[in-house]
CSV table of C-alpha atoms and ligand atoms in Angstrom, one decimal:
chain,number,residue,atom,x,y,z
A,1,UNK,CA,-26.0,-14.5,10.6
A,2,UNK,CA,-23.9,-16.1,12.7
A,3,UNK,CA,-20.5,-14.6,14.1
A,4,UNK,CA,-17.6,-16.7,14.1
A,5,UNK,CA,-15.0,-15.9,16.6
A,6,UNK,CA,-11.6,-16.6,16.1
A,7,UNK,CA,-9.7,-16.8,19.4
A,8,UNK,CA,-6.3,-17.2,17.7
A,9,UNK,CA,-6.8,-13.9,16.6
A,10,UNK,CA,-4.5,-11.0,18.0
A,11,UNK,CA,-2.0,-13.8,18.5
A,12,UNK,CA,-2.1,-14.1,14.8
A,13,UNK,CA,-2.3,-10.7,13.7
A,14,UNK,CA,0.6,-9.8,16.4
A,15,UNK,CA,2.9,-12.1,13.6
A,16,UNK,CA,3.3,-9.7,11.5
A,17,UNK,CA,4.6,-6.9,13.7
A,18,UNK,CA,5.9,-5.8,17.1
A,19,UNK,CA,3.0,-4.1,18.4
A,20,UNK,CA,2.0,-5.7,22.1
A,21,UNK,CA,-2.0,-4.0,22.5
A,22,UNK,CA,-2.9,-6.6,25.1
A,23,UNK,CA,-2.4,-3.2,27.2
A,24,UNK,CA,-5.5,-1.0,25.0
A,25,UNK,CA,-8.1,-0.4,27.7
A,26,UNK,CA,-9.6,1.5,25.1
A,27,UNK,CA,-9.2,4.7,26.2
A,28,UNK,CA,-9.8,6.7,23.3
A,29,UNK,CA,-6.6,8.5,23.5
A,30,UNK,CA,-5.6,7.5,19.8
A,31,UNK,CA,-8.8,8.6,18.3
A,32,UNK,CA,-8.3,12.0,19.8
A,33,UNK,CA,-5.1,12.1,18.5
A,34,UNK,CA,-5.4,10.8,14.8
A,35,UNK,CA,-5.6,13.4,11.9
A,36,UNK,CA,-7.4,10.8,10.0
A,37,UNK,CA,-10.3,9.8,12.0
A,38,UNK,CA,-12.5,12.5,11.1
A,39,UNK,CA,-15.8,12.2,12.8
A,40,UNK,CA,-15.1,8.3,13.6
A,41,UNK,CA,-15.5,7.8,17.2
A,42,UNK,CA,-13.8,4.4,17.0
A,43,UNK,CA,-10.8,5.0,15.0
A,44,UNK,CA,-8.2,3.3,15.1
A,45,UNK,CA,-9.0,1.5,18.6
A,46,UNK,CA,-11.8,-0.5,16.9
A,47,UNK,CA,-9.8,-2.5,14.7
A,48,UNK,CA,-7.5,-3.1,17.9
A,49,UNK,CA,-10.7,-4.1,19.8
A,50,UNK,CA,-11.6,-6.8,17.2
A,51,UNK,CA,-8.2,-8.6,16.9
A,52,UNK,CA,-8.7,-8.8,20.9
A,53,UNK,CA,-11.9,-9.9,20.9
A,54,UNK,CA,-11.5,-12.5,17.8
A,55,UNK,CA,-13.7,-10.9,15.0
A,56,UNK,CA,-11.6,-11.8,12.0
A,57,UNK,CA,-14.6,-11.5,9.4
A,58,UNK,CA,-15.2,-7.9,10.6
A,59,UNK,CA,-11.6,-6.8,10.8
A,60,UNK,CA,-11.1,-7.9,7.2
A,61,UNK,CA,-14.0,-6.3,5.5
A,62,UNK,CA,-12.9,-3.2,7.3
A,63,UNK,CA,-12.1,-0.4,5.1
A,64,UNK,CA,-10.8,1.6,7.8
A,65,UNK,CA,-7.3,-0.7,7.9
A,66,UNK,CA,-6.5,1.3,4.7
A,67,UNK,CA,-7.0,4.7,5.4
A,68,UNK,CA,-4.3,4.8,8.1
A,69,UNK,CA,-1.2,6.3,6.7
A,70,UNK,CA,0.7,4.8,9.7
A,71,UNK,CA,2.3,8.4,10.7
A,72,UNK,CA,2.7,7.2,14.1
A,73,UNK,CA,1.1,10.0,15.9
A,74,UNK,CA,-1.4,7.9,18.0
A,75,UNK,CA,1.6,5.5,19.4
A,76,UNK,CA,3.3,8.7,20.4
A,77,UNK,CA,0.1,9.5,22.5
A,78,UNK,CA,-0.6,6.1,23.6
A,79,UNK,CA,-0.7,5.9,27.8
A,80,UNK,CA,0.0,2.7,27.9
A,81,UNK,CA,2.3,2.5,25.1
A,82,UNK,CA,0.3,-0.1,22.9
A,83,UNK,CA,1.9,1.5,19.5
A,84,UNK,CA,-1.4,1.2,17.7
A,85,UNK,CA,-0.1,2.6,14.4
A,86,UNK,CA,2.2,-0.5,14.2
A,87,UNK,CA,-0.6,-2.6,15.1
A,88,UNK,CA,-2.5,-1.1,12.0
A,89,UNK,CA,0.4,-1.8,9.6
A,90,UNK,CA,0.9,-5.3,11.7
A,91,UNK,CA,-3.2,-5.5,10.9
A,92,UNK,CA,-2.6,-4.6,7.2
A,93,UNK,CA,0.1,-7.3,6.5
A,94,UNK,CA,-2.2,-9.6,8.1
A,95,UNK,CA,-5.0,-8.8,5.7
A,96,UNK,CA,-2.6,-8.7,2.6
A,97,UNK,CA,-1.6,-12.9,3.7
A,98,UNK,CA,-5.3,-13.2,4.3
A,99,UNK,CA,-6.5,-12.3,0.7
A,100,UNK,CA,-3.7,-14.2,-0.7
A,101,UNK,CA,-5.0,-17.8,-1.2
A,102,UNK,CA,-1.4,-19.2,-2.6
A,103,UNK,CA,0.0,-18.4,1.4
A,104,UNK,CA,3.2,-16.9,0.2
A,105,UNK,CA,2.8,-13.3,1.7
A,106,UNK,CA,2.0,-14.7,4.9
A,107,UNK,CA,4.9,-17.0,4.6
A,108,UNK,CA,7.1,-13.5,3.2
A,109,UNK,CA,5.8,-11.8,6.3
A,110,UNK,CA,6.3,-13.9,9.1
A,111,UNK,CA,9.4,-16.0,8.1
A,112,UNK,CA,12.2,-13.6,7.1
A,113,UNK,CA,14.4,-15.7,6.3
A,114,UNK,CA,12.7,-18.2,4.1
A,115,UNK,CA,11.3,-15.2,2.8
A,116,UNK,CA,14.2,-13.8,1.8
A,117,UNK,CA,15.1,-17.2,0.3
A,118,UNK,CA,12.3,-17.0,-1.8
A,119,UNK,CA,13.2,-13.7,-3.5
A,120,UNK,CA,16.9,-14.6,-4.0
A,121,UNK,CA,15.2,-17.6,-5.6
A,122,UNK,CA,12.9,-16.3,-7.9
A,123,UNK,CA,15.3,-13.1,-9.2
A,124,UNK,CA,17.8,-15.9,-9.8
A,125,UNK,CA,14.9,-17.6,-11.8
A,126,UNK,CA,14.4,-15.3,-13.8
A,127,UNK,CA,18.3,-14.7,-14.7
A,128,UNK,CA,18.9,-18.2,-15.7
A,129,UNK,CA,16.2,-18.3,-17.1
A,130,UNK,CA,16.6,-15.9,-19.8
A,131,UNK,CA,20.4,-15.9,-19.6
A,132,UNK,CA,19.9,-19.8,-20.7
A,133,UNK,CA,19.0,-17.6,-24.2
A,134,UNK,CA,21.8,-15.5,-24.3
A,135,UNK,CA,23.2,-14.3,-27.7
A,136,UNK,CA,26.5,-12.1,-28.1
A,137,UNK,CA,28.0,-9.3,-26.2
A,138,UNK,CA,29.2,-7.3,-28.7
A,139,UNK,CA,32.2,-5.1,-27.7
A,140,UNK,CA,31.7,-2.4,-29.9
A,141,UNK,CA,28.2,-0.8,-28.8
A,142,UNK,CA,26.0,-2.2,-25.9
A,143,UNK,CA,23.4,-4.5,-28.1
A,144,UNK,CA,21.3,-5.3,-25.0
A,145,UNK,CA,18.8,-6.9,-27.4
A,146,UNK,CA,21.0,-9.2,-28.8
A,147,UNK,CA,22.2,-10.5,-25.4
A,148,UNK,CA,19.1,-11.0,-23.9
A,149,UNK,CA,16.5,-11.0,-26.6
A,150,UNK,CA,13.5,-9.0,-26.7
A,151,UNK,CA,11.5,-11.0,-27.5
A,152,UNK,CA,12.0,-13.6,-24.8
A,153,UNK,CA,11.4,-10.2,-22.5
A,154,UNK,CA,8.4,-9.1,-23.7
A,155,UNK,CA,6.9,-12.7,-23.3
A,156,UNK,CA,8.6,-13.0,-20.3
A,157,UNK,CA,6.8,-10.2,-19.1
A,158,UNK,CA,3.4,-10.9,-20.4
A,159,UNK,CA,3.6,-14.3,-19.0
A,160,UNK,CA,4.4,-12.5,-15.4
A,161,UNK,CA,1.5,-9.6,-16.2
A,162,UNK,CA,-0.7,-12.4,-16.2
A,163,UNK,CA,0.1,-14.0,-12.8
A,164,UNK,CA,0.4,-10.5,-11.6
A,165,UNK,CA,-3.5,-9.7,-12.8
A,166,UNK,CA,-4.4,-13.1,-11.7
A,167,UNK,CA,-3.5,-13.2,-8.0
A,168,UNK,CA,-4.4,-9.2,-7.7
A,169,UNK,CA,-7.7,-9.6,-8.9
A,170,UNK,CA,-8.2,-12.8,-6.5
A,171,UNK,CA,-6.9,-10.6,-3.6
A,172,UNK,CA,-9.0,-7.2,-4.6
A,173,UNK,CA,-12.3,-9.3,-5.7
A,174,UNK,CA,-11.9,-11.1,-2.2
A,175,UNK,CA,-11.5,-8.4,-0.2
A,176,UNK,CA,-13.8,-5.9,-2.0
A,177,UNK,CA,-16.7,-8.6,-1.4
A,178,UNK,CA,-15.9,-8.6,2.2
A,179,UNK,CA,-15.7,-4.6,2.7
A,180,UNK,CA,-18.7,-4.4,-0.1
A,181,UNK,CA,-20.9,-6.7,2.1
A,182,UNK,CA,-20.1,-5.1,5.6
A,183,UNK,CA,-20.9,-1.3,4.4
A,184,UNK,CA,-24.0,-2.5,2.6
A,185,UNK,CA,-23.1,-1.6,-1.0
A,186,UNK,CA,-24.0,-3.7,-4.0
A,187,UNK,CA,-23.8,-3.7,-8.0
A,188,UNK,CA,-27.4,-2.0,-7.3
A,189,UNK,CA,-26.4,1.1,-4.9
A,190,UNK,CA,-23.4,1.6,-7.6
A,191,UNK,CA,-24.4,0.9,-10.9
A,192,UNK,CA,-28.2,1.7,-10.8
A,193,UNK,CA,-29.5,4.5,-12.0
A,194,UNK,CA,-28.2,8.4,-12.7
A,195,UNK,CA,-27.6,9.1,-9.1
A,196,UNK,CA,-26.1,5.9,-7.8
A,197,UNK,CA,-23.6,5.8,-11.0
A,198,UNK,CA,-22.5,10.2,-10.1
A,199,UNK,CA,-21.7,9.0,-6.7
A,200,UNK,CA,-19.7,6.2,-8.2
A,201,UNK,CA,-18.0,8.0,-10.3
A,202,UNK,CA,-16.8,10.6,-7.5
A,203,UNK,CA,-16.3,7.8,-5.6
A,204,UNK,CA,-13.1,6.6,-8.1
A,205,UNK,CA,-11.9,10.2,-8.8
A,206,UNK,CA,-11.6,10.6,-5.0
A,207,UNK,CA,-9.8,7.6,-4.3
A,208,UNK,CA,-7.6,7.2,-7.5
A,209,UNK,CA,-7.0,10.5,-8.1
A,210,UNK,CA,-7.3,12.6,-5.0
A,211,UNK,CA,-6.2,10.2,-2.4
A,212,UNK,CA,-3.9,7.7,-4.3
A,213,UNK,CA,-2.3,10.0,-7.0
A,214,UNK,CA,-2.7,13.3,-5.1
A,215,UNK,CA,-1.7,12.0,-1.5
A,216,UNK,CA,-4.1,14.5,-0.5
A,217,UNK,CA,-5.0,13.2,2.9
A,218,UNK,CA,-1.5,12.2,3.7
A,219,UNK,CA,0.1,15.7,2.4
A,220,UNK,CA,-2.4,17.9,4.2
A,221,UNK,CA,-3.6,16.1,7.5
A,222,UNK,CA,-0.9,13.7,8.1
A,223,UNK,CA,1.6,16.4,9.2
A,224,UNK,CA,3.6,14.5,11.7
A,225,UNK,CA,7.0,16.3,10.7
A,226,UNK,CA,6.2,19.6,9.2
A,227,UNK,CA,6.7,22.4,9.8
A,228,UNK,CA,10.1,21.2,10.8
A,229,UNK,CA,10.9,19.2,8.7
A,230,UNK,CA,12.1,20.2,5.4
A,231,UNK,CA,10.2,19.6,2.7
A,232,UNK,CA,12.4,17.7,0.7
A,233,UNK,CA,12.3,15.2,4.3
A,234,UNK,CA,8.6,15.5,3.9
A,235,UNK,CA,7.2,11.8,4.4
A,236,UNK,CA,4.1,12.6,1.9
A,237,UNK,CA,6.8,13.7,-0.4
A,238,UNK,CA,9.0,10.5,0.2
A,239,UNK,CA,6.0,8.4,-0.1
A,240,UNK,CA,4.4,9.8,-2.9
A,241,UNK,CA,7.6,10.2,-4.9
A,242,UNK,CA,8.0,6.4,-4.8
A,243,UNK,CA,4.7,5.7,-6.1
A,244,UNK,CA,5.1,8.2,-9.1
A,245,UNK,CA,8.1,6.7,-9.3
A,246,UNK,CA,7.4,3.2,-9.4
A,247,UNK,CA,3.6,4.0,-11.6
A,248,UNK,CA,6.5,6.0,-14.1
A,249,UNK,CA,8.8,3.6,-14.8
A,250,UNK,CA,6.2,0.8,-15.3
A,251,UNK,CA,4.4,3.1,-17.9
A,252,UNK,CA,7.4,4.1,-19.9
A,253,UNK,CA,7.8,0.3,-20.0
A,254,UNK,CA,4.2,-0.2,-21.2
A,255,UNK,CA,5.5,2.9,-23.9
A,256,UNK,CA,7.9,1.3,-25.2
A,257,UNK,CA,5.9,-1.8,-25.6
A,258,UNK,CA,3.0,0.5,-27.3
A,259,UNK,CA,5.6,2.0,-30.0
A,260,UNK,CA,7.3,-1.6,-30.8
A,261,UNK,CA,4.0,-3.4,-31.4
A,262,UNK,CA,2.4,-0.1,-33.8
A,263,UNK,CA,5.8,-0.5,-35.5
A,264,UNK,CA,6.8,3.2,-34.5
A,265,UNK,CA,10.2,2.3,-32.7
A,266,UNK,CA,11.8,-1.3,-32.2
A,267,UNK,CA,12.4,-1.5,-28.8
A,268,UNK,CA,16.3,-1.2,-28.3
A,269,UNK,CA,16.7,1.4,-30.9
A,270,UNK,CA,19.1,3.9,-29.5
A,271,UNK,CA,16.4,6.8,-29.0
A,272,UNK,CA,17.6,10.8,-27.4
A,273,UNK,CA,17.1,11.3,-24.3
A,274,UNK,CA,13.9,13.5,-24.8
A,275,UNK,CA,12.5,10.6,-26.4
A,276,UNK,CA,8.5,10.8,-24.5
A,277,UNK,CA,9.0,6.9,-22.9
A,278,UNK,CA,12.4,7.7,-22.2
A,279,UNK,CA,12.4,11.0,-20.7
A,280,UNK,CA,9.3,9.7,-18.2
A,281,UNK,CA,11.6,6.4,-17.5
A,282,UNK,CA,14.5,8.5,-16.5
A,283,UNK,CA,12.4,11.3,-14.5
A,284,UNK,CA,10.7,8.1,-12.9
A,285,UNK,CA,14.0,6.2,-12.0
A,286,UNK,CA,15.0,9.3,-10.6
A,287,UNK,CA,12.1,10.0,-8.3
A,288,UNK,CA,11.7,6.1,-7.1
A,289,UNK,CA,14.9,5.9,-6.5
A,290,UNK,CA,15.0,9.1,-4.1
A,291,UNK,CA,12.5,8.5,-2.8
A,292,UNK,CA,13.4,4.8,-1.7
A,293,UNK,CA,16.6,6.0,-0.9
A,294,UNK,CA,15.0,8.2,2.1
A,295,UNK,CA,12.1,5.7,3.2
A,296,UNK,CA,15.9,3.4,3.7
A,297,UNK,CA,17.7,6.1,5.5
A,298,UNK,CA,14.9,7.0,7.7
A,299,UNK,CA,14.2,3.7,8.8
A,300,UNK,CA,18.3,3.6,9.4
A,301,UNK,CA,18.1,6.5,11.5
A,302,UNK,CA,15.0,5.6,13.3
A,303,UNK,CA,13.5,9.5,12.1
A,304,UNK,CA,10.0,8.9,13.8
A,305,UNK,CA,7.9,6.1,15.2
A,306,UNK,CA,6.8,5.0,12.1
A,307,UNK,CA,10.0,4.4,10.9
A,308,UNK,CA,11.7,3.0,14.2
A,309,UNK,CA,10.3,-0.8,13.7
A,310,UNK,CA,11.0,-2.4,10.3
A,311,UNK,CA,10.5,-5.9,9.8
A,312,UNK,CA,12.5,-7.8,6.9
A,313,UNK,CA,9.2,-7.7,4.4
A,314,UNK,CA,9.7,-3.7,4.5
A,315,UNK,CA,13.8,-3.8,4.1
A,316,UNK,CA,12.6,-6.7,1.1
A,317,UNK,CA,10.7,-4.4,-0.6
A,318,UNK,CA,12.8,-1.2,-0.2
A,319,UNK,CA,16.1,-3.4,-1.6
A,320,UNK,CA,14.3,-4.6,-4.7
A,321,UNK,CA,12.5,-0.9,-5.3
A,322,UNK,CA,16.3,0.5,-5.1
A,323,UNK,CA,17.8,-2.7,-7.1
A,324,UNK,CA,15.1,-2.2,-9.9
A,325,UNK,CA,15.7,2.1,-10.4
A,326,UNK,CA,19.9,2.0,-9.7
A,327,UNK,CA,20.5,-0.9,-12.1
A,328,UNK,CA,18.4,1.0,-14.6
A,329,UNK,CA,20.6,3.8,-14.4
A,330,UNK,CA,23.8,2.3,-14.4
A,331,UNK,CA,22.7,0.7,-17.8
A,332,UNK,CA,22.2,4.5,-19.2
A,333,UNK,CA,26.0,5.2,-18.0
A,334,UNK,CA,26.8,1.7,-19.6
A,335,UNK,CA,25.1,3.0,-23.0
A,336,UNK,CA,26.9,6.1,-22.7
A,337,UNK,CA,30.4,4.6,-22.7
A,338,UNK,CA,33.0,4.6,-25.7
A,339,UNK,CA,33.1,1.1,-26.1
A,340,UNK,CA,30.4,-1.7,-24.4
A,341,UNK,CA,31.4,-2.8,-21.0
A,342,UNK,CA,30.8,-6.5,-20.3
A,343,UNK,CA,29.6,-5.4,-16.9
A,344,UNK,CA,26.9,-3.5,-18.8
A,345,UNK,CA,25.6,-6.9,-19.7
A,346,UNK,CA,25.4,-8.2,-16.6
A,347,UNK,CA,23.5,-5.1,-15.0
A,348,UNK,CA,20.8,-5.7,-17.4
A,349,UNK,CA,20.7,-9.1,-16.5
A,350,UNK,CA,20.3,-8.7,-13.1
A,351,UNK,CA,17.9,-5.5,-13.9
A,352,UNK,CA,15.0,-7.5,-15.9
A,353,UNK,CA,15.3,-10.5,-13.7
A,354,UNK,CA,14.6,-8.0,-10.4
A,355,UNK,CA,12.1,-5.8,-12.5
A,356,UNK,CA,10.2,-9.0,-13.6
A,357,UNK,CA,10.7,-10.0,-9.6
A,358,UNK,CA,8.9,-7.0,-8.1
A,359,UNK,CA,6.1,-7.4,-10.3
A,360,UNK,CA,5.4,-11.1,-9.7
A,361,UNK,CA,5.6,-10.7,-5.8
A,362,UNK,CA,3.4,-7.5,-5.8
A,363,UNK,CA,0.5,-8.7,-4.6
A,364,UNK,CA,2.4,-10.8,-1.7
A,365,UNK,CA,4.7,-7.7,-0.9
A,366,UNK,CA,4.3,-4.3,0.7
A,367,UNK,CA,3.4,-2.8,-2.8
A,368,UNK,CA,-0.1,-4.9,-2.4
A,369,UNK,CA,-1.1,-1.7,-0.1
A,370,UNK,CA,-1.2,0.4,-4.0
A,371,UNK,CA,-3.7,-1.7,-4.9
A,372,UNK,CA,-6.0,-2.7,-1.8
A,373,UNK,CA,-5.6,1.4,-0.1
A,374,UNK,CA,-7.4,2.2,-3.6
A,375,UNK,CA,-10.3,-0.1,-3.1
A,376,UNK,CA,-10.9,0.9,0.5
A,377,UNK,CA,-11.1,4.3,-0.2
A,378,UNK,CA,-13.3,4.1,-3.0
A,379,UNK,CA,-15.8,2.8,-0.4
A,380,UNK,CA,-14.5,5.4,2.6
A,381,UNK,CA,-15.5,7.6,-0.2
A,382,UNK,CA,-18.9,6.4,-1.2
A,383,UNK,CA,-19.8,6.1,2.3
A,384,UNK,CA,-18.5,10.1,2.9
A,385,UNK,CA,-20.7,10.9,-0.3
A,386,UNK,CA,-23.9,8.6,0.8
A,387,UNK,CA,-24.0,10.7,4.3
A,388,UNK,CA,-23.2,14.0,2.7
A,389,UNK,CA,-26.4,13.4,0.6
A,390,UNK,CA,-28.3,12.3,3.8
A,391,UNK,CA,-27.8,15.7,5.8
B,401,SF4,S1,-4.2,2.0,21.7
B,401,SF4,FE1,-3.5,3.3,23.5
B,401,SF4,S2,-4.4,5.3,23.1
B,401,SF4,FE2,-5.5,3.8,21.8
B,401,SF4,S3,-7.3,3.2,23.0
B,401,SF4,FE3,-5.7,1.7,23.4
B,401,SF4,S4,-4.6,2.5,25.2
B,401,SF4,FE4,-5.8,4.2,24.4
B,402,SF4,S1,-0.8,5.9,12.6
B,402,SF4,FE1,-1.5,8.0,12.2
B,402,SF4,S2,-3.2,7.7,10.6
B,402,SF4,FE2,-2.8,5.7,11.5
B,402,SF4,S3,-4.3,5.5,13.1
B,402,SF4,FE3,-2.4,6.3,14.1
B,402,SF4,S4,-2.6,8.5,14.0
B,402,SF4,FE4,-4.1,7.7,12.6
């Protein structure tokens, strides 16, 4: 096989974030100092090695890019002040862009503004778009369904479902192939026969459930701020918190959807608030929008070296998480008013064409790291099980 070296390489990577590693003489310092490289002599230095050396095949299919929680702990150790946690997320975005075969994360990443451009663009898209449908605003009782109709959102949001599964399963299938191929698993090793399937199998519990759902790795070993920090501060709890959020609200949405189509409950219908889809959408806007509201503040206040370098795709992500769960909750205030405020109208304008936003740009964002982390750590986990089984 031949190796293809890509002398471009750290220049490329070093695009999408601050981090300067031209200094790494590979001391090993990092490894020593990172909760999460269990028995890995190379971790994380190796992925830092390849970007210097040019091997852009190998840093892609490496799983290990995922299973850094970027807690910041090795650039705090660093002698030579590389900042290789920030290279690792600078790494990540990198790998995001390169899965993406329509260019727009990489062009979301490494051009702010026109970035930013972009997602003014496509929110105010979707606004006129379904606001060129409009019906009344009736001043009696807030009839969002009659403004904006539902129907138009629920096709709306099929329509954007579908470029949503689309480009994530052209990003997952490419980068699963290239992680697949480098750690030696096929269909074969995972799908045939009794034993192959049981590893499989607690393969995805470990890295849906355990890892993804249950933060485990990041809550127990990733413990940058405790025991100082309050637990409420916690950034497993801020981080996790967000994606329960986040995983909620888009669920309760998928609810509501379920109870219109089995005819159960038109969607609209005034419903109490311990309604099932809308108690889990308010307990979710809740929790996103704490925990957003932390992830902002600690990146204000510079809390820890994670959070002192933020590049526009993180602030990007962070303002439409926080758009997405306030606006939802000023439209419950809205719905709880004696007569319908016209603002109330407007919020839920401005709400779907954001929600509808997020979930379009997801695989180009930030939020693609909840669905490639998932992948990688299925196969962190089969190769944990396959050496288990060896000793
Ligand atoms: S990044 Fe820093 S700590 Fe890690 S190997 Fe390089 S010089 Fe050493
Ligand atoms: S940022 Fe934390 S998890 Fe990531 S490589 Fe550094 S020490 Fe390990």
């Amino acid at each position: 096989m031949t190796t293809l070296i890509d002398t471009d390489l750290l220049a490329d990577v070093q695009r999408f974030g601050a981090a300067d590693v031209s200094a790494c003489f590979s001391c090993g310092t990092c490894t020593a100092t990172c909760p999460l490289a269990d028995n890995d002599a190379t971790f994380p230095r190796r992925i830092i090695r390849l970007a210097q050396v040019g091997l852009k095949d190998e840093l892609l299919a490496s799983k290990e890019l995922w299973t850094c929680y970027h807690c910041g702990l090795c650039s705090d150790s660093c002698p030579t002040d590389a900042d290789p946690g920030e290279f690792m997320a600078a790494a990540r975005r990198y790998a995001i862009a390169s899965y993406d075969p329509t260019r727009l994360a990489r062009v979301l990443y490494t051009r702010p503004i026109v970035g930013s451009l972009i997602a003014v663009l496509v929110a105010a898209f979707f606004a006129v778009f379904m606001y060129a449908s409009h019906g009344p605003q009736d001043g009696e009782s807030l009839a969002l369904f009659e403004f904006i109709p539902e129907g138009l959102i629920h096709w709306t949001g099929i329509a954007v479902m579908g470029a949503l599964a689309l480009s994530g399963i052209v990003g997952v299938s490419t980068m699963a192939r290239r992680v697949a191929r480098s750690e030696g698993v096929t269909l074969r090793t995972m799908l045939g026969g009794r034993a192959a399937l049981g590893a499989t199998a607690r393969a995805l519990w470990s890295s849906l459930g355990i890892e993804s759902l249950g933060q485990k790795r990041y809550r127990e070993d990733c413990k940058d701020d405790a025991p100082a920090e309050p637990f409420y501060r916690r950034r497993w709890l801020i981080h996790a918190l967000t994606i329960w959020g986040f995983l909620g609200l888009f669920a309760s949405t998928l609810i509501d959807w379920g109870l219109a189509l089995t005819g159960i409950k038109e969607t609209g219908t005034p419903i109490p608030i311990w309604y099932p889809s809308r108690l889990l959408g308010t307990i979710a806007g809740i929790s996103l929008l704490y925990g957003v509201t932390m992830f902002a503040i600690n990146r204000v206040r510079q809390v820890n070296r994670a959070a002192a370098v933020s590049q526009a795709s993180d602030w990007l992500l962070l303002i439409l998480l926080w758009i997405t769960g306030a606006t939802g909750f000023f439209i419950e205030i809205a719905l709880y008013l004696p007569s319908a405020p016209a603002w109330g109208y407007w919020v839920f304008l401005f709400h779907v064409a954001v929600a509808m936003e997020l979930i379009l740009l997801l695989p180009f964002t930030k939020l693609a790291h909840t669905i490639y982390r998932p992948v990688a750590l299925f196969f962190y986990a089969l190769a944990s099980d396959k050496s288990k089984q060896a000793t």
